[in-house]
Coordinates of C-alpha atoms and ligand atoms in Angstrom, one line a residue:
M1079 CA 220.3 -36.6 19.8
K1080 CA 223.4 -38.7 19.3
N1081 CA 225.6 -36.4 17.3
G1082 CA 225.1 -32.9 18.7
L1083 CA 227.3 -30.1 17.4
N1084 CA 228.1 -32.1 14.2
W1085 CA 231.4 -33.4 15.4
N1086 CA 233.5 -34.9 12.7
F1087 CA 235.7 -37.4 14.5
D1088 CA 238.6 -39.3 13.2
N1089 CA 240.5 -40.7 16.2
S1090 CA 244.0 -41.5 15.0
Y1091 CA 245.6 -41.7 18.4
S1092 CA 243.1 -44.3 19.6
R1093 CA 244.2 -46.5 16.7
L1094 CA 247.7 -46.8 18.2
P1095 CA 248.5 -49.9 20.2
D1096 CA 246.9 -50.5 23.6
S1097 CA 250.2 -49.6 25.4
F1098 CA 249.6 -46.0 24.4
K1099 CA 246.3 -45.5 26.2
E1100 CA 243.4 -46.9 28.2
T1101 CA 240.0 -46.9 26.4
I1102 CA 237.6 -45.5 28.9
D1103 CA 234.4 -43.4 28.9
P1104 CA 234.1 -40.3 31.1
V1105 CA 232.4 -41.1 34.3
K1106 CA 228.9 -39.7 34.3
V1107 CA 228.1 -36.8 36.6
K1108 CA 225.0 -36.0 38.7
K1109 CA 223.6 -32.7 37.4
P1110 CA 225.6 -31.1 34.6
E1111 CA 225.1 -27.4 34.1
L1112 CA 226.9 -25.5 31.3
V1113 CA 228.4 -22.3 32.7
L1114 CA 230.8 -21.2 29.9
F1115 CA 230.7 -21.9 26.2
N1116 CA 233.1 -20.5 23.7
K1117 CA 231.0 -19.7 20.6
D1118 CA 233.8 -18.1 18.7
L1119 CA 236.0 -21.2 19.1
A1120 CA 233.1 -23.5 18.2
K1121 CA 232.6 -21.5 15.0
N1122 CA 236.3 -21.5 14.2
I1123 CA 236.4 -25.3 14.3
D1124 CA 233.1 -25.7 12.4
L1125 CA 230.9 -26.9 15.2
D1126 CA 227.4 -25.7 14.7
F1127 CA 225.5 -25.3 18.0
S1128 CA 222.6 -23.2 16.7
N1129 CA 219.9 -25.8 17.2
I1130 CA 221.2 -27.1 20.5
K1131 CA 219.6 -26.3 23.8
N1132 CA 221.7 -25.5 26.8
E1133 CA 220.6 -28.7 28.5
E1134 CA 222.0 -30.8 25.7
L1135 CA 225.2 -28.8 25.7
S1136 CA 225.5 -29.5 29.4
A1137 CA 225.0 -33.2 28.8
L1138 CA 227.5 -33.2 25.9
F1139 CA 230.3 -31.2 27.7
S1140 CA 230.0 -33.3 30.9
G1141 CA 230.4 -36.6 29.1
N1142 CA 226.9 -37.7 30.1
L1143 CA 226.0 -37.9 26.4
L1144 CA 228.8 -39.1 24.2
P1145 CA 228.7 -38.0 20.6
K1146 CA 228.6 -40.5 17.8
N1147 CA 232.0 -41.7 16.6
S1148 CA 233.8 -40.5 19.7
N1149 CA 236.1 -43.1 21.2
S1150 CA 237.3 -41.8 24.5
I1151 CA 240.7 -42.7 25.9
A1152 CA 243.0 -41.7 28.7
Q1153 CA 246.5 -41.2 27.3
A1154 CA 249.6 -42.8 28.9
Y1155 CA 252.6 -40.6 29.5
A1156 CA 255.5 -40.1 31.9
G1157 CA 257.4 -37.0 32.9
H1158 CA 260.1 -35.3 34.9
Q1159 CA 258.2 -33.5 37.7
F1160 CA 260.6 -30.9 39.3
G1161 CA 263.4 -33.0 37.9
H1162 CA 262.2 -36.4 39.0
F1163 CA 261.1 -39.1 36.6
T1164 CA 257.6 -40.5 37.2
M1165 CA 255.0 -42.6 35.3
L1166 CA 251.9 -40.4 34.9
G1167 CA 249.1 -40.4 32.3
D1168 CA 245.7 -38.8 32.1
G1169 CA 244.6 -39.2 35.7
R1170 CA 241.6 -36.9 35.4
A1171 CA 241.1 -36.3 31.7
V1172 CA 239.9 -38.2 28.7
L1173 CA 240.3 -37.5 25.0
I1174 CA 236.9 -38.0 23.6
G1175 CA 238.1 -37.7 20.0
E1176 CA 239.9 -35.8 17.3
H1177 CA 237.6 -33.5 15.5
L1178 CA 238.4 -32.4 11.9
S1179 CA 237.3 -29.0 10.8
K1180 CA 236.1 -28.4 7.2
N1181 CA 239.7 -27.5 6.1
K1182 CA 240.8 -30.8 7.7
K1183 CA 242.6 -29.3 10.6
R1184 CA 242.7 -31.8 13.5
Y1185 CA 241.7 -30.9 17.0
D1186 CA 241.9 -33.0 20.2
I1187 CA 238.8 -32.6 22.2
Q1188 CA 239.6 -33.4 25.8
F1189 CA 237.5 -33.4 29.0
K1190 CA 239.5 -32.3 32.1
G1191 CA 238.0 -33.4 35.4
S1192 CA 236.0 -36.3 33.9
G1193 CA 236.6 -39.0 36.5
K1194 CA 239.1 -41.7 37.4
T1195 CA 241.2 -43.6 34.9
A1196 CA 243.8 -46.3 35.1
F1197 CA 246.3 -43.4 35.6
S1198 CA 244.6 -41.7 38.5
R1199 CA 246.9 -43.1 41.2
N1200 CA 245.5 -41.6 44.5
G1201 CA 243.6 -38.8 42.8
D1202 CA 239.8 -38.6 42.5
G1203 CA 239.9 -37.9 38.7
R1204 CA 237.9 -34.7 39.3
A1205 CA 238.5 -31.0 39.1
A1206 CA 237.1 -28.0 40.9
L1207 CA 235.3 -25.1 39.2
G1208 CA 237.9 -22.4 40.2
P1209 CA 240.9 -24.0 38.5
M1210 CA 238.9 -24.9 35.4
L1211 CA 237.6 -21.4 35.0
R1212 CA 241.1 -20.1 35.6
E1213 CA 242.4 -22.3 32.7
Y1214 CA 239.6 -21.0 30.5
I1215 CA 240.4 -17.3 31.3
I1216 CA 244.2 -17.6 30.9
S1217 CA 244.4 -20.0 27.9
E1218 CA 241.9 -17.8 26.0
S1219 CA 243.9 -14.7 27.0
M1220 CA 247.1 -16.4 25.7
H1221 CA 245.4 -17.1 22.4
H1222 CA 244.3 -13.5 22.0
L1223 CA 247.9 -12.4 22.9
N1224 CA 248.9 -14.4 19.7
I1225 CA 250.7 -17.1 21.7
P1226 CA 250.3 -20.7 20.7
T1227 CA 248.1 -22.5 23.2
T1228 CA 245.5 -25.1 23.9
R1229 CA 242.1 -23.5 24.0
S1230 CA 238.9 -23.8 26.1
L1231 CA 235.6 -24.6 24.6
A1232 CA 233.3 -25.1 27.6
V1233 CA 233.0 -25.4 31.3
V1234 CA 230.3 -27.4 33.0
K1235 CA 229.5 -27.7 36.6
T1236 CA 229.0 -31.3 37.6
G1237 CA 226.5 -30.9 40.4
E1238 CA 228.9 -32.8 42.6
S1239 CA 231.4 -31.5 45.1
V1240 CA 235.1 -32.3 45.2
M1241 CA 237.0 -32.6 48.4
R1242 CA 240.3 -30.6 48.5
D1243 CA 241.3 -28.6 51.6
T1244 CA 237.6 -27.7 51.7
E1245 CA 234.6 -28.9 49.8
L1246 CA 234.6 -27.3 46.3
I1247 CA 232.2 -27.1 43.4
G1248 CA 233.1 -29.8 40.8
A1249 CA 233.5 -28.9 37.1
I1250 CA 234.7 -30.2 33.7
L1251 CA 236.7 -28.2 31.2
T1252 CA 236.6 -29.0 27.5
R1253 CA 240.1 -28.4 26.2
V1254 CA 240.9 -28.1 22.5
A1255 CA 244.5 -28.8 21.4
S1256 CA 246.3 -29.5 18.2
S1257 CA 247.3 -32.6 20.1
H1258 CA 248.1 -33.7 23.7
I1259 CA 251.3 -35.4 22.8
R1260 CA 254.0 -34.2 25.2
V1261 CA 257.7 -34.7 25.8
G1262 CA 256.4 -37.0 28.5
T1263 CA 254.6 -39.2 25.9
F1264 CA 257.9 -39.9 24.2
Q1265 CA 259.5 -40.5 27.6
Y1266 CA 256.8 -43.1 28.4
I1267 CA 257.2 -45.0 25.1
A1268 CA 261.0 -44.7 25.3
A1269 CA 261.0 -46.2 28.8
R1270 CA 259.3 -49.3 27.4
K1271 CA 262.4 -49.8 25.2
N1272 CA 260.3 -50.9 22.3
E1273 CA 261.8 -49.3 19.2
D1274 CA 258.8 -50.2 17.0
E1275 CA 256.5 -48.3 19.3
L1276 CA 258.9 -45.4 19.4
K1277 CA 258.9 -45.2 15.6
M1278 CA 255.1 -45.5 15.5
L1279 CA 254.9 -42.5 17.9
L1280 CA 257.4 -40.5 15.8
D1281 CA 255.5 -41.2 12.6
H1282 CA 252.2 -40.3 14.2
V1283 CA 253.6 -37.0 15.3
I1284 CA 255.2 -36.2 12.0
K1285 CA 252.1 -37.0 10.0
R1286 CA 250.1 -34.9 12.4
H1287 CA 252.2 -31.9 13.1
Y1288 CA 255.3 -31.8 10.8
P1289 CA 254.4 -33.5 7.5
N1290 CA 257.1 -31.5 5.7
I1291 CA 259.8 -33.7 7.3
D1292 CA 258.1 -36.9 6.4
K1293 CA 260.6 -37.5 3.6
A1294 CA 263.7 -36.5 5.6
K1295 CA 266.7 -38.9 5.7
N1296 CA 266.6 -39.0 9.4
K1297 CA 263.3 -38.0 10.8
S1298 CA 264.3 -38.1 14.5
I1299 CA 267.0 -35.5 13.9
E1300 CA 264.6 -33.2 12.1
I1301 CA 261.9 -33.5 14.7
L1302 CA 264.4 -32.6 17.4
K1303 CA 265.4 -29.5 15.4
I1304 CA 261.8 -28.5 14.7
V1305 CA 260.5 -29.0 18.3
L1306 CA 263.5 -27.0 19.6
E1307 CA 262.6 -24.1 17.2
K1308 CA 258.9 -24.2 18.3
Q1309 CA 259.9 -24.2 22.0
V1310 CA 262.3 -21.3 21.6
D1311 CA 259.5 -19.3 19.9
L1312 CA 257.1 -20.2 22.6
V1313 CA 259.3 -19.3 25.6
V1314 CA 260.2 -16.0 23.9
H1315 CA 256.5 -15.3 23.7
W1316 CA 256.1 -16.0 27.4
M1317 CA 259.0 -13.7 28.2
R1318 CA 257.4 -11.0 26.1
V1319 CA 254.2 -10.8 28.0
G1320 CA 255.5 -11.8 31.5
F1321 CA 253.8 -15.2 31.6
I1322 CA 255.1 -17.6 34.2
H1323 CA 254.0 -21.2 33.4
G1324 CA 254.8 -22.4 36.9
V1325 CA 255.0 -26.1 36.3
M1326 CA 257.2 -26.7 33.3
N1327 CA 257.5 -30.5 33.9
T1328 CA 258.3 -32.5 30.8
D1329 CA 254.7 -33.9 30.8
N1330 CA 253.5 -30.3 30.5
M1331 CA 255.6 -29.5 27.3
S1332 CA 253.7 -30.1 24.1
I1333 CA 255.4 -31.5 21.0
S1334 CA 253.2 -29.2 18.9
G1335 CA 254.6 -26.1 20.6
E1336 CA 251.4 -25.0 22.3
T1337 CA 251.3 -23.7 25.8
I1338 CA 249.6 -26.5 27.8
D1339 CA 248.5 -27.1 31.3
Y1340 CA 247.3 -24.0 33.1
G1341 CA 247.7 -24.9 36.7
P1342 CA 249.7 -22.5 38.8
C1343 CA 250.6 -20.1 36.0
A1344 CA 250.2 -16.3 36.4
F1345 CA 251.4 -13.1 34.9
M1346 CA 254.2 -11.1 36.4
D1347 CA 253.3 -7.6 37.4
V1348 CA 256.3 -5.9 39.1
Y1349 CA 259.4 -6.7 37.0
D1350 CA 261.5 -9.2 38.9
P1351 CA 263.2 -12.0 37.0
K1352 CA 263.0 -14.3 40.0
T1353 CA 259.2 -14.1 40.2
V1354 CA 257.6 -17.4 41.2
F1355 CA 253.9 -17.7 42.1
S1356 CA 253.4 -21.4 42.6
S1357 CA 253.2 -22.5 46.2
I1358 CA 254.9 -25.8 45.4
D1359 CA 257.9 -24.3 43.5
R1360 CA 259.9 -23.7 46.6
T1361 CA 263.3 -23.5 45.0
G1362 CA 262.2 -21.3 42.1
R1363 CA 263.0 -23.9 39.5
Y1364 CA 260.3 -22.5 37.3
A1365 CA 260.8 -18.8 38.0
Y1366 CA 260.3 -16.3 35.1
C1367 CA 264.0 -16.0 34.3
N1368 CA 264.6 -19.8 34.5
Q1369 CA 262.0 -20.6 31.8
P1370 CA 264.4 -20.6 28.9
I1371 CA 266.9 -22.8 30.8
I1372 CA 264.2 -25.2 31.7
T1373 CA 262.9 -25.3 28.2
K1374 CA 266.4 -26.4 27.1
W1375 CA 266.5 -29.0 29.9
N1376 CA 263.2 -30.4 28.8
L1377 CA 264.3 -30.5 25.2
A1378 CA 267.4 -32.5 26.3
R1379 CA 265.0 -35.1 27.9
F1380 CA 263.1 -35.2 24.6
A1381 CA 266.5 -35.8 22.7
E1382 CA 267.3 -38.7 25.1
C1383 CA 264.1 -40.5 24.0
L1384 CA 265.1 -40.2 20.3
I1385 CA 268.7 -41.5 20.7
P1386 CA 267.9 -45.1 19.5
L1387 CA 266.4 -43.6 16.3
I1388 CA 269.1 -41.0 15.7
D1389 CA 271.9 -43.5 15.0
K1390 CA 272.6 -47.1 15.7
D1391 CA 275.9 -46.0 17.1
Q1392 CA 274.9 -44.6 20.5
N1393 CA 277.9 -42.4 21.0
N1394 CA 277.4 -40.8 17.6
A1395 CA 273.7 -40.4 18.3
I1396 CA 274.5 -38.6 21.6
K1397 CA 277.0 -36.4 19.8
I1398 CA 274.4 -35.4 17.2
A1399 CA 271.7 -34.7 19.7
T1400 CA 274.0 -32.7 22.0
E1401 CA 275.0 -30.5 19.2
I1402 CA 271.3 -29.7 18.4
I1403 CA 270.5 -29.1 22.0
N1404 CA 273.5 -26.8 22.4
S1405 CA 272.2 -24.6 19.6
F1406 CA 269.5 -23.5 22.0
E1407 CA 271.3 -20.6 23.6
N1408 CA 272.2 -18.8 20.5
K1409 CA 268.8 -19.2 18.9
Y1410 CA 267.1 -18.1 22.1
E1411 CA 269.3 -15.1 22.6
E1412 CA 268.8 -13.9 19.1
K1413 CA 265.0 -14.3 19.2
W1414 CA 264.7 -12.8 22.6
L1415 CA 266.8 -9.7 21.5
N1416 CA 264.6 -9.3 18.5
M1417 CA 261.5 -9.6 20.5
M1418 CA 262.7 -7.0 23.0
R1419 CA 263.6 -4.7 20.1
D1420 CA 260.0 -5.0 18.9
K1421 CA 258.8 -4.1 22.3
L1422 CA 260.8 -0.9 22.1
G1423 CA 259.9 -0.2 18.5
L1424 CA 263.5 -0.6 17.3
F1425 CA 264.1 -1.5 13.7
G1426 CA 267.4 -2.8 12.5
D1427 CA 270.2 -4.0 14.6
E1428 CA 272.5 -1.6 16.5
K1429 CA 275.4 -2.6 18.6
N1430 CA 274.1 -0.9 21.8
D1431 CA 270.6 -2.4 21.6
Q1432 CA 271.3 -5.1 24.1
S1433 CA 272.6 -2.7 26.7
L1434 CA 269.7 -0.3 26.1
I1435 CA 267.3 -3.2 26.7
L1436 CA 269.1 -4.5 29.8
D1437 CA 269.4 -1.1 31.3
L1438 CA 265.6 -0.6 31.1
L1439 CA 265.0 -4.0 32.7
T1440 CA 267.5 -3.3 35.5
W1441 CA 265.8 0.0 36.2
M1442 CA 262.4 -1.7 36.3
H1443 CA 263.7 -4.3 38.7
E1444 CA 265.3 -1.8 41.0
V1445 CA 262.4 0.6 41.3
K1446 CA 259.8 -2.3 41.2
A1447 CA 258.0 -0.9 38.1
D1448 CA 255.2 -2.9 36.5
Y1449 CA 256.4 -4.8 33.4
T1450 CA 253.4 -4.5 31.2
N1451 CA 252.6 -0.9 32.1
T1452 CA 256.1 0.3 31.5
F1453 CA 255.8 -0.6 27.9
C1454 CA 252.3 1.0 27.8
Y1455 CA 253.9 4.2 29.2
L1456 CA 256.5 4.1 26.4
M1457 CA 253.7 3.8 23.9
G1458 CA 252.2 7.0 25.2
E1459 CA 249.3 5.3 27.0
K1460 CA 247.8 7.1 30.0
I1461 CA 249.0 5.0 32.9
E1462 CA 248.2 5.6 36.5
L1463 CA 251.1 5.4 38.9
K1464 CA 253.0 7.7 36.7
K1465 CA 255.4 8.7 39.5
Y1466 CA 257.7 5.8 38.5
Y1467 CA 258.3 7.5 35.2
E1468 CA 259.4 10.8 36.6
D1469 CA 262.5 9.1 38.0
K1470 CA 265.7 10.8 36.7
R1471 CA 267.3 7.6 35.7
F1472 CA 264.3 6.6 33.7
L1473 CA 264.2 10.1 32.0
N1474 CA 267.9 9.6 31.0
W1475 CA 267.2 6.2 29.6
M1476 CA 264.3 7.7 27.6
E1477 CA 266.7 10.1 26.0
R1478 CA 268.9 7.2 24.9
W1479 CA 265.9 5.4 23.6
K1480 CA 264.7 8.4 21.6
N1481 CA 268.1 8.8 20.1
R1482 CA 268.1 5.1 19.1
L1483 CA 264.6 5.5 17.5
K1484 CA 266.1 8.1 15.2
L1485 CA 268.3 5.4 13.7
N1486 CA 265.1 3.5 12.5
K1487 CA 265.3 3.8 8.8
N1488 CA 261.6 4.3 8.2
S1489 CA 258.8 6.7 9.0
S1490 CA 258.5 7.8 12.6
E1491 CA 255.0 6.2 13.2
K1492 CA 256.2 2.8 12.3
Y1493 CA 257.9 2.3 15.6
L1494 CA 254.6 2.8 17.5
Q1495 CA 252.8 0.4 15.2
L1496 CA 255.4 -2.2 15.9
M1497 CA 255.2 -1.6 19.7
K1498 CA 251.4 -1.8 19.6
S1499 CA 251.5 -5.2 18.0
V1500 CA 253.6 -6.8 20.7
N1501 CA 252.9 -4.9 23.9
P1502 CA 249.6 -5.9 25.5
L1503 CA 247.5 -3.1 27.1
V1504 CA 245.8 -5.7 29.3
I1505 CA 246.9 -9.0 30.8
P1506 CA 245.0 -11.2 33.2
R1507 CA 245.9 -9.3 36.4
N1508 CA 246.1 -11.7 39.4
H1509 CA 243.8 -9.8 41.6
K1510 CA 241.2 -9.5 38.8
V1511 CA 241.3 -13.2 38.1
E1512 CA 240.8 -13.9 41.8
E1513 CA 238.0 -11.4 42.0
V1514 CA 236.0 -12.9 39.1
L1515 CA 236.6 -16.5 40.3
D1516 CA 235.2 -15.5 43.7
S1517 CA 232.1 -14.2 42.1
A1518 CA 231.7 -17.3 39.9
N1519 CA 232.0 -19.5 42.9
Q1520 CA 229.0 -17.6 44.3
N1521 CA 227.2 -18.2 41.0
N1522 CA 227.7 -14.7 39.6
F1523 CA 229.4 -15.2 36.2
Q1524 CA 229.0 -11.7 34.9
P1525 CA 232.4 -10.3 36.1
L1526 CA 234.0 -13.4 34.6
T1527 CA 232.5 -13.0 31.2
K1528 CA 233.4 -9.3 31.2
L1529 CA 237.0 -10.1 32.0
I1530 CA 237.1 -12.7 29.2
E1531 CA 235.7 -10.1 26.8
I1532 CA 238.3 -7.5 27.9
L1533 CA 241.1 -10.0 27.5
S1534 CA 240.0 -10.9 24.0
K1535 CA 241.4 -7.6 22.6
P1536 CA 244.6 -7.0 24.5
Y1537 CA 246.2 -4.8 21.9
L1538 CA 243.3 -2.4 21.3
Q1539 CA 242.8 0.8 23.2
N1540 CA 239.3 1.1 24.7
Q1541 CA 238.0 3.2 27.6
K1542 CA 236.7 0.1 29.3
I1543 CA 240.1 -1.4 30.0
I1544 CA 241.4 1.1 32.5
E1545 CA 240.3 -0.7 35.6
Y1546 CA 241.9 -3.9 34.2
Q1547 CA 245.3 -2.3 33.7
L1548 CA 246.2 -1.5 37.3
P1549 CA 248.4 -3.9 39.1
S1550 CA 247.2 -5.1 42.5
N1551 CA 248.0 -2.9 45.4
Q1552 CA 248.1 -5.8 47.8
K1553 CA 251.1 -6.0 50.0
E1554 CA 251.0 -9.8 50.3
K1555 CA 252.7 -11.9 47.7
Y1556 CA 250.4 -13.6 45.3
Q1557 CA 250.4 -17.4 45.4
T1558 CA 248.9 -19.9 43.1
F1559 CA 248.1 -23.6 43.6
C1560 CA 248.1 -26.5 41.3
G1561 CA 244.4 -27.0 41.5
T1562 CA 244.5 -30.8 41.4
Ligands
LIG1806 P1 249.2 -31.8 36.3 O1 249.7 -31.2 37.6 O2 247.8 -31.3 36.0 O3 250.1 -31.7 35.2 O4 249.0 -33.3 36.7 C1 250.1 -34.2 36.9 C2 249.5 -35.6 37.0 O5 248.6 -35.8 38.1 C3 248.8 -36.0 35.7 O6 249.1 -37.4 35.5 C4 247.3 -35.8 36.1 O7 246.5 -36.6 35.4 C5 247.4 -36.3 37.6 N1 246.3 -35.6 38.4 C6 246.2 -34.3 38.7 N2 245.0 -34.2 39.4 C7 244.4 -35.3 39.5 C8 243.2 -35.8 40.2 N3 242.4 -35.0 40.8 N4 242.9 -37.1 40.1 C9 243.7 -38.0 39.4 N5 244.9 -37.6 38.8 C10 245.2 -36.3 38.9
LIG1807 MG1 249.9 -31.9 33.2

């Protein structure tokens, strides 16, 4: 079988010049074994798997059997990692092709952990099972939380081990993205100082993601504005659910506005704006509260790449770009405020809304209340650890909130509907994620599939979710690792 799953490939990125990529097949693995397959996603993108045996799926999603018309490449990119510019590229991933669904939507199909490429530097090109399953769980959870994200189609064990601090089980994740073009892709091409290539990349991105600005007088100005909007929306979503990306380097910021690269990310439990989980983020550069600031910083790096295309007069180009970048704060603050109003069920726009919101956050911070569960409590959900909400300061705040709700100019149930649409009842709790990964590493995938199932309906009440709502009671601080 050469063309399992009826892929419909049209590989537009691989038609770009050689400087954009290396053409390379995934390195074959010893004994592939499919451990997760996302049937819903497969169906959504019109991949029919009904006649395909697990063995063939294992071969397909390990790269041992390359589908017809795939043309696999490792993409070149650069990036600012913790503020420092570096040449990077797909060091442990290959894009096997761009699949078109029936309605002509284009999806990058990428294997992560598929062996060495020209960009591997000192790495082995491989990935361990734990981090690939973690990406599967959290990216799918983000999707169901209605947040733009890359998705996960399959995880295959390779039958090989990878050496990290200890010997680990090797695995490959199939990632589905609207594209893998990053701010870092622009940085790579811009660093080559070849304007034709830069224009080519810009045209490629516009055709693919933003066809509505194809006829604009100055496409580079328009793309900067659009990407800024997309990134403001994205980071507001992250703030809404308490998601901490953990490694917001410019190579991990997608031009399409999807969340990408689930390495050391995790969800905040106790509300603390300075929360950092990643072991390598020693200065807290990517802490929860810094995410909007870093988004703006990354967008400024994107703007720098576009300078030669914005205006022949460099000073003028810089002036135009700076003005756009400086629009970030106002846009962010407005969208953040509206998002928080939604979380509290507030319609309209009253002058004291901001202080009402900030007072709740300050209280949560001071008493160390759980971010997600506090909103659940306000929605009338039965939440254990109720003692927090008997605090006098909180009760006073509730009075103010209830008075503000009276100013909503619509029926009284509407506020609850609004809150229920934006406040998740379940998020991937750190201790739960660790628990299911431990089991999976011992070849028991049942807790993992149950967690994925629970996280697929985060806004719906259901008796089964109770044990997934509790924050960890561990005293030790939770830490995440890059998983490279
Ligand atoms: P990430 O931290 O996943 O964003 O990766 C940063 C860079 O390191 C990218 O260029 C990756 O391709 C590369 N990289 C990460 N892990 C490995 C590995 N095991 N082997 C080779 N390259 C890697
Ligand atoms: Mg990355």
